[in-house]
Amino acid sequence: MKSNSKVFLVGFMGCGKSTLGKKLARKLNKEFIDLDDFIEEQEKLTINEIFEQVGEAGFRALENKWLKFVSQKYDNAVISCGGGTPCFNGNMNFMLEKGKVVYIQLPPKVLCDRLTNERQKRPLIAKLSDNELLEFIKTKLSERSPYYLQSSILFDPLGETEVELMERL
Ligand code: S3P
């Protein structure tokens, strides 16, 4: 892939965007940016605090603003997005214009197992019981799939290696 280019990683909460993003950035010699971490640093608030103070709509506005900022600032980067990023404010079209978008695709049950002990930092699922969590994932994933599936590359981490993904970038 071109040395000066951007890769956006998208997918549901818990699919491994940040973990994969760090590895890809290292191997491709690019900067790594985690959009949620970037927003927290810039706003000096946690994602939970932002949701508490301005609600989801307020968070989506900030997410759009900082996505644009990061895309402008970094030419050569792997950017891992939040789970909802591609589904709001025209962000998916924006990312497709600026670089390659990789969807990390996993089934609801696998996401649920991964998220069971990772609920606290995620306001959308923090208060859900185990049963509610799986139902929530199924519903949200079907709402969000039409966006995720517009990605340039679909990556199945259970069936494909990172080296194979890199060859497709
Ligand atoms: C969200 C996912 C989170 C974070 C926020 C909202 C979502 O990011 O942006 O809590 O709407 O799916 P992760 O996918 O990194 O957990």
Short mmCIF file of C-alpha atoms and ligand atoms in Angstrom, two decimals:
data_model
loop_
_atom_site.label_atom_id
_atom_site.label_comp_id
_atom_site.label_asym_id
_atom_site.label_seq_id
_atom_site.Cartn_x
_atom_site.Cartn_y
_atom_site.Cartn_z
CA MET A 1 0.00 0.00 0.00
CA LYS A 2 1.07 3.62 -0.54
CA SER A 3 3.35 4.89 2.19
CA ASN A 4 1.41 8.13 2.59
CA SER A 5 -2.11 6.96 3.21
CA LYS A 6 -4.74 6.46 5.85
CA VAL A 7 -6.44 3.30 7.04
CA PHE A 8 -9.61 3.58 9.13
CA LEU A 9 -10.63 0.58 11.23
CA VAL A 10 -14.33 0.19 11.92
CA GLY A 11 -16.53 -2.43 13.56
CA PHE A 12 -18.66 -3.12 16.59
CA MET A 13 -17.45 -2.46 20.14
CA GLY A 14 -15.14 -5.28 21.17
CA CYS A 15 -14.13 -6.39 17.66
CA GLY A 16 -10.49 -5.48 18.30
CA LYS A 17 -10.05 -2.23 16.38
CA SER A 18 -7.44 -0.78 18.75
CA THR A 19 -5.42 -3.98 19.12
CA LEU A 20 -5.32 -4.59 15.37
CA GLY A 21 -4.73 -0.90 14.70
CA LYS A 22 -1.58 -0.79 16.84
CA LYS A 23 -0.15 -3.87 15.11
CA LEU A 24 -0.96 -2.64 11.61
CA ALA A 25 0.49 0.79 12.31
CA ARG A 26 3.75 -0.77 13.50
CA LYS A 27 4.01 -3.12 10.53
CA LEU A 28 3.04 -0.49 7.96
CA ASN A 29 5.23 2.18 9.55
CA LYS A 30 2.34 4.53 10.18
CA GLU A 31 1.15 6.54 13.16
CA PHE A 32 -1.58 4.99 15.28
CA ILE A 33 -4.53 7.04 16.47
CA ASP A 34 -7.37 5.72 18.61
CA LEU A 35 -10.22 8.16 17.96
CA ASP A 36 -11.90 7.65 21.38
CA ASP A 37 -8.59 8.23 23.19
CA PHE A 38 -7.96 11.30 21.04
CA ILE A 39 -11.40 12.72 21.88
CA GLU A 40 -10.82 12.08 25.60
CA GLU A 41 -7.46 13.89 25.46
CA GLN A 42 -8.81 16.86 23.54
CA GLU A 43 -11.97 17.26 25.57
CA LYS A 44 -10.27 16.41 28.88
CA LEU A 45 -13.24 14.18 29.68
CA THR A 46 -13.81 10.43 29.49
CA ILE A 47 -16.28 9.04 26.94
CA ASN A 48 -18.59 8.24 29.87
CA GLU A 49 -18.43 11.85 31.10
CA ILE A 50 -19.13 13.19 27.60
CA PHE A 51 -22.24 10.99 27.33
CA GLU A 52 -23.35 12.16 30.79
CA GLN A 53 -22.86 15.83 30.00
CA VAL A 54 -24.04 16.16 26.40
CA GLY A 55 -25.75 12.86 25.61
CA GLU A 56 -25.13 10.62 22.62
CA ALA A 57 -26.00 13.35 20.09
CA GLY A 58 -23.42 15.66 21.66
CA PHE A 59 -20.84 12.89 21.59
CA ARG A 60 -21.55 12.23 17.89
CA ALA A 61 -20.94 15.88 17.06
CA LEU A 62 -17.57 15.78 18.84
CA GLU A 63 -16.69 12.47 17.20
CA ASN A 64 -17.37 13.99 13.75
CA LYS A 65 -15.32 17.08 14.56
CA TRP A 66 -12.28 15.14 15.82
CA LEU A 67 -12.46 12.55 13.03
CA LYS A 68 -12.13 15.38 10.52
CA PHE A 69 -9.34 16.99 12.51
CA VAL A 70 -7.35 13.76 12.81
CA SER A 71 -7.81 12.95 9.12
CA GLN A 72 -6.48 16.37 8.19
CA LYS A 73 -3.59 16.30 10.61
CA TYR A 74 -2.21 12.83 9.88
CA ASP A 75 -1.36 11.81 6.32
CA ASN A 76 0.18 8.48 7.11
CA ALA A 77 -1.84 6.80 9.82
CA VAL A 78 -3.96 3.93 11.05
CA ILE A 79 -7.02 5.37 12.79
CA SER A 80 -9.20 3.12 14.89
CA CYS A 81 -12.70 4.53 15.19
CA GLY A 82 -15.42 4.09 17.78
CA GLY A 83 -18.04 1.44 17.09
CA GLY A 84 -20.62 4.02 16.03
CA THR A 85 -18.33 6.33 14.04
CA PRO A 86 -19.26 5.13 10.51
CA CYS A 87 -23.00 5.32 11.25
CA PHE A 88 -23.38 9.05 11.97
CA ASN A 89 -22.96 12.48 10.36
CA GLY A 90 -21.74 11.23 6.97
CA ASN A 91 -18.57 9.85 8.55
CA MET A 92 -18.48 6.73 6.37
CA ASN A 93 -18.46 8.67 3.10
CA PHE A 94 -15.89 11.02 4.55
CA MET A 95 -13.56 8.14 5.49
CA LEU A 96 -14.00 6.43 2.12
CA GLU A 97 -12.91 9.67 0.45
CA LYS A 98 -9.86 10.03 2.67
CA GLY A 99 -8.49 6.49 2.72
CA LYS A 100 -9.21 2.79 3.02
CA VAL A 101 -11.84 1.62 5.49
CA VAL A 102 -11.45 -1.86 7.00
CA TYR A 103 -14.45 -3.50 8.69
CA ILE A 104 -13.49 -6.06 11.33
CA GLN A 105 -16.46 -8.40 11.09
CA LEU A 106 -17.40 -10.71 13.98
CA PRO A 107 -20.65 -12.50 14.93
CA PRO A 108 -22.77 -11.25 17.89
CA LYS A 109 -21.93 -14.17 20.19
CA VAL A 110 -18.19 -13.61 19.83
CA LEU A 111 -18.60 -9.86 20.41
CA CYS A 112 -20.74 -10.59 23.48
CA ASP A 113 -18.11 -12.89 25.01
CA ARG A 114 -15.46 -10.26 24.44
CA LEU A 115 -17.56 -7.43 25.86
CA THR A 116 -18.81 -9.21 28.99
CA ASN A 117 -16.00 -7.86 31.15
CA GLU A 118 -15.49 -4.67 29.17
CA ARG A 119 -18.78 -2.89 29.79
CA GLN A 120 -17.73 -0.19 32.24
CA LYS A 121 -15.98 2.18 29.84
CA ARG A 122 -18.79 1.94 27.29
CA PRO A 123 -21.86 4.01 28.18
CA LEU A 124 -24.15 2.30 25.66
CA ILE A 125 -23.76 -1.11 27.34
CA ALA A 126 -22.59 -0.31 30.88
CA LYS A 127 -25.92 -1.03 32.55
CA LEU A 128 -27.02 -4.07 30.54
CA SER A 129 -27.32 -7.58 32.04
CA ASP A 130 -25.69 -10.55 30.28
CA ASN A 131 -28.91 -11.46 28.44
CA GLU A 132 -29.63 -7.88 27.48
CA LEU A 133 -26.10 -7.48 26.17
CA LEU A 134 -26.47 -10.20 23.53
CA GLU A 135 -29.86 -8.84 22.43
CA PHE A 136 -28.46 -5.32 22.25
CA ILE A 137 -25.52 -6.47 20.13
CA LYS A 138 -27.79 -8.35 17.71
CA THR A 139 -30.12 -5.37 17.26
CA LYS A 140 -27.42 -2.73 16.98
CA LEU A 141 -25.28 -4.83 14.67
CA SER A 142 -28.16 -5.28 12.24
CA GLU A 143 -28.84 -1.52 12.32
CA ARG A 144 -25.17 -0.72 11.79
CA SER A 145 -24.25 -3.41 9.26
CA PRO A 146 -25.47 -1.38 6.25
CA TYR A 147 -22.83 1.19 7.17
CA TYR A 148 -20.06 -1.22 8.13
CA LEU A 149 -20.56 -3.17 4.90
CA GLN A 150 -19.78 -0.11 2.78
CA SER A 151 -16.14 -0.49 3.89
CA SER A 152 -13.40 -0.91 1.29
CA ILE A 153 -12.23 -4.17 2.87
CA LEU A 154 -14.09 -6.73 5.01
CA PHE A 155 -11.77 -8.55 7.40
CA ASP A 156 -12.74 -11.73 9.22
CA PRO A 157 -10.24 -12.05 12.08
CA LEU A 158 -11.33 -15.63 12.77
CA GLY A 159 -10.64 -16.79 9.22
CA GLU A 160 -7.87 -14.59 7.98
CA THR A 161 -4.43 -13.55 9.24
CA GLU A 162 -3.19 -10.02 9.66
CA VAL A 163 -0.55 -10.69 7.00
CA GLU A 164 -3.32 -11.63 4.56
CA LEU A 165 -5.17 -8.45 5.44
CA MET A 166 -2.06 -6.38 4.82
CA GLU A 167 -1.69 -7.92 1.39
CA ARG A 168 -5.20 -6.67 0.56
CA LEU A 169 -4.63 -3.11 1.73
C1 S3P B 1 -19.52 3.41 20.77
C2 S3P B 1 -18.33 2.72 20.83
C3 S3P B 1 -17.21 3.18 21.66
C4 S3P B 1 -17.26 4.68 21.91
C5 S3P B 1 -18.60 5.06 22.44
C6 S3P B 1 -19.75 4.68 21.51
C7 S3P B 1 -20.60 2.88 19.89
O1 S3P B 1 -15.98 2.83 21.02
O2 S3P B 1 -16.99 5.40 20.73
O3 S3P B 1 -18.75 4.44 23.69
O4 S3P B 1 -21.55 3.64 19.58
O5 S3P B 1 -20.52 1.71 19.47
P1 S3P B 1 -15.41 1.30 20.95
O6 S3P B 1 -15.99 0.65 19.74
O7 S3P B 1 -13.94 1.52 20.81
O8 S3P B 1 -15.79 0.64 22.22
#
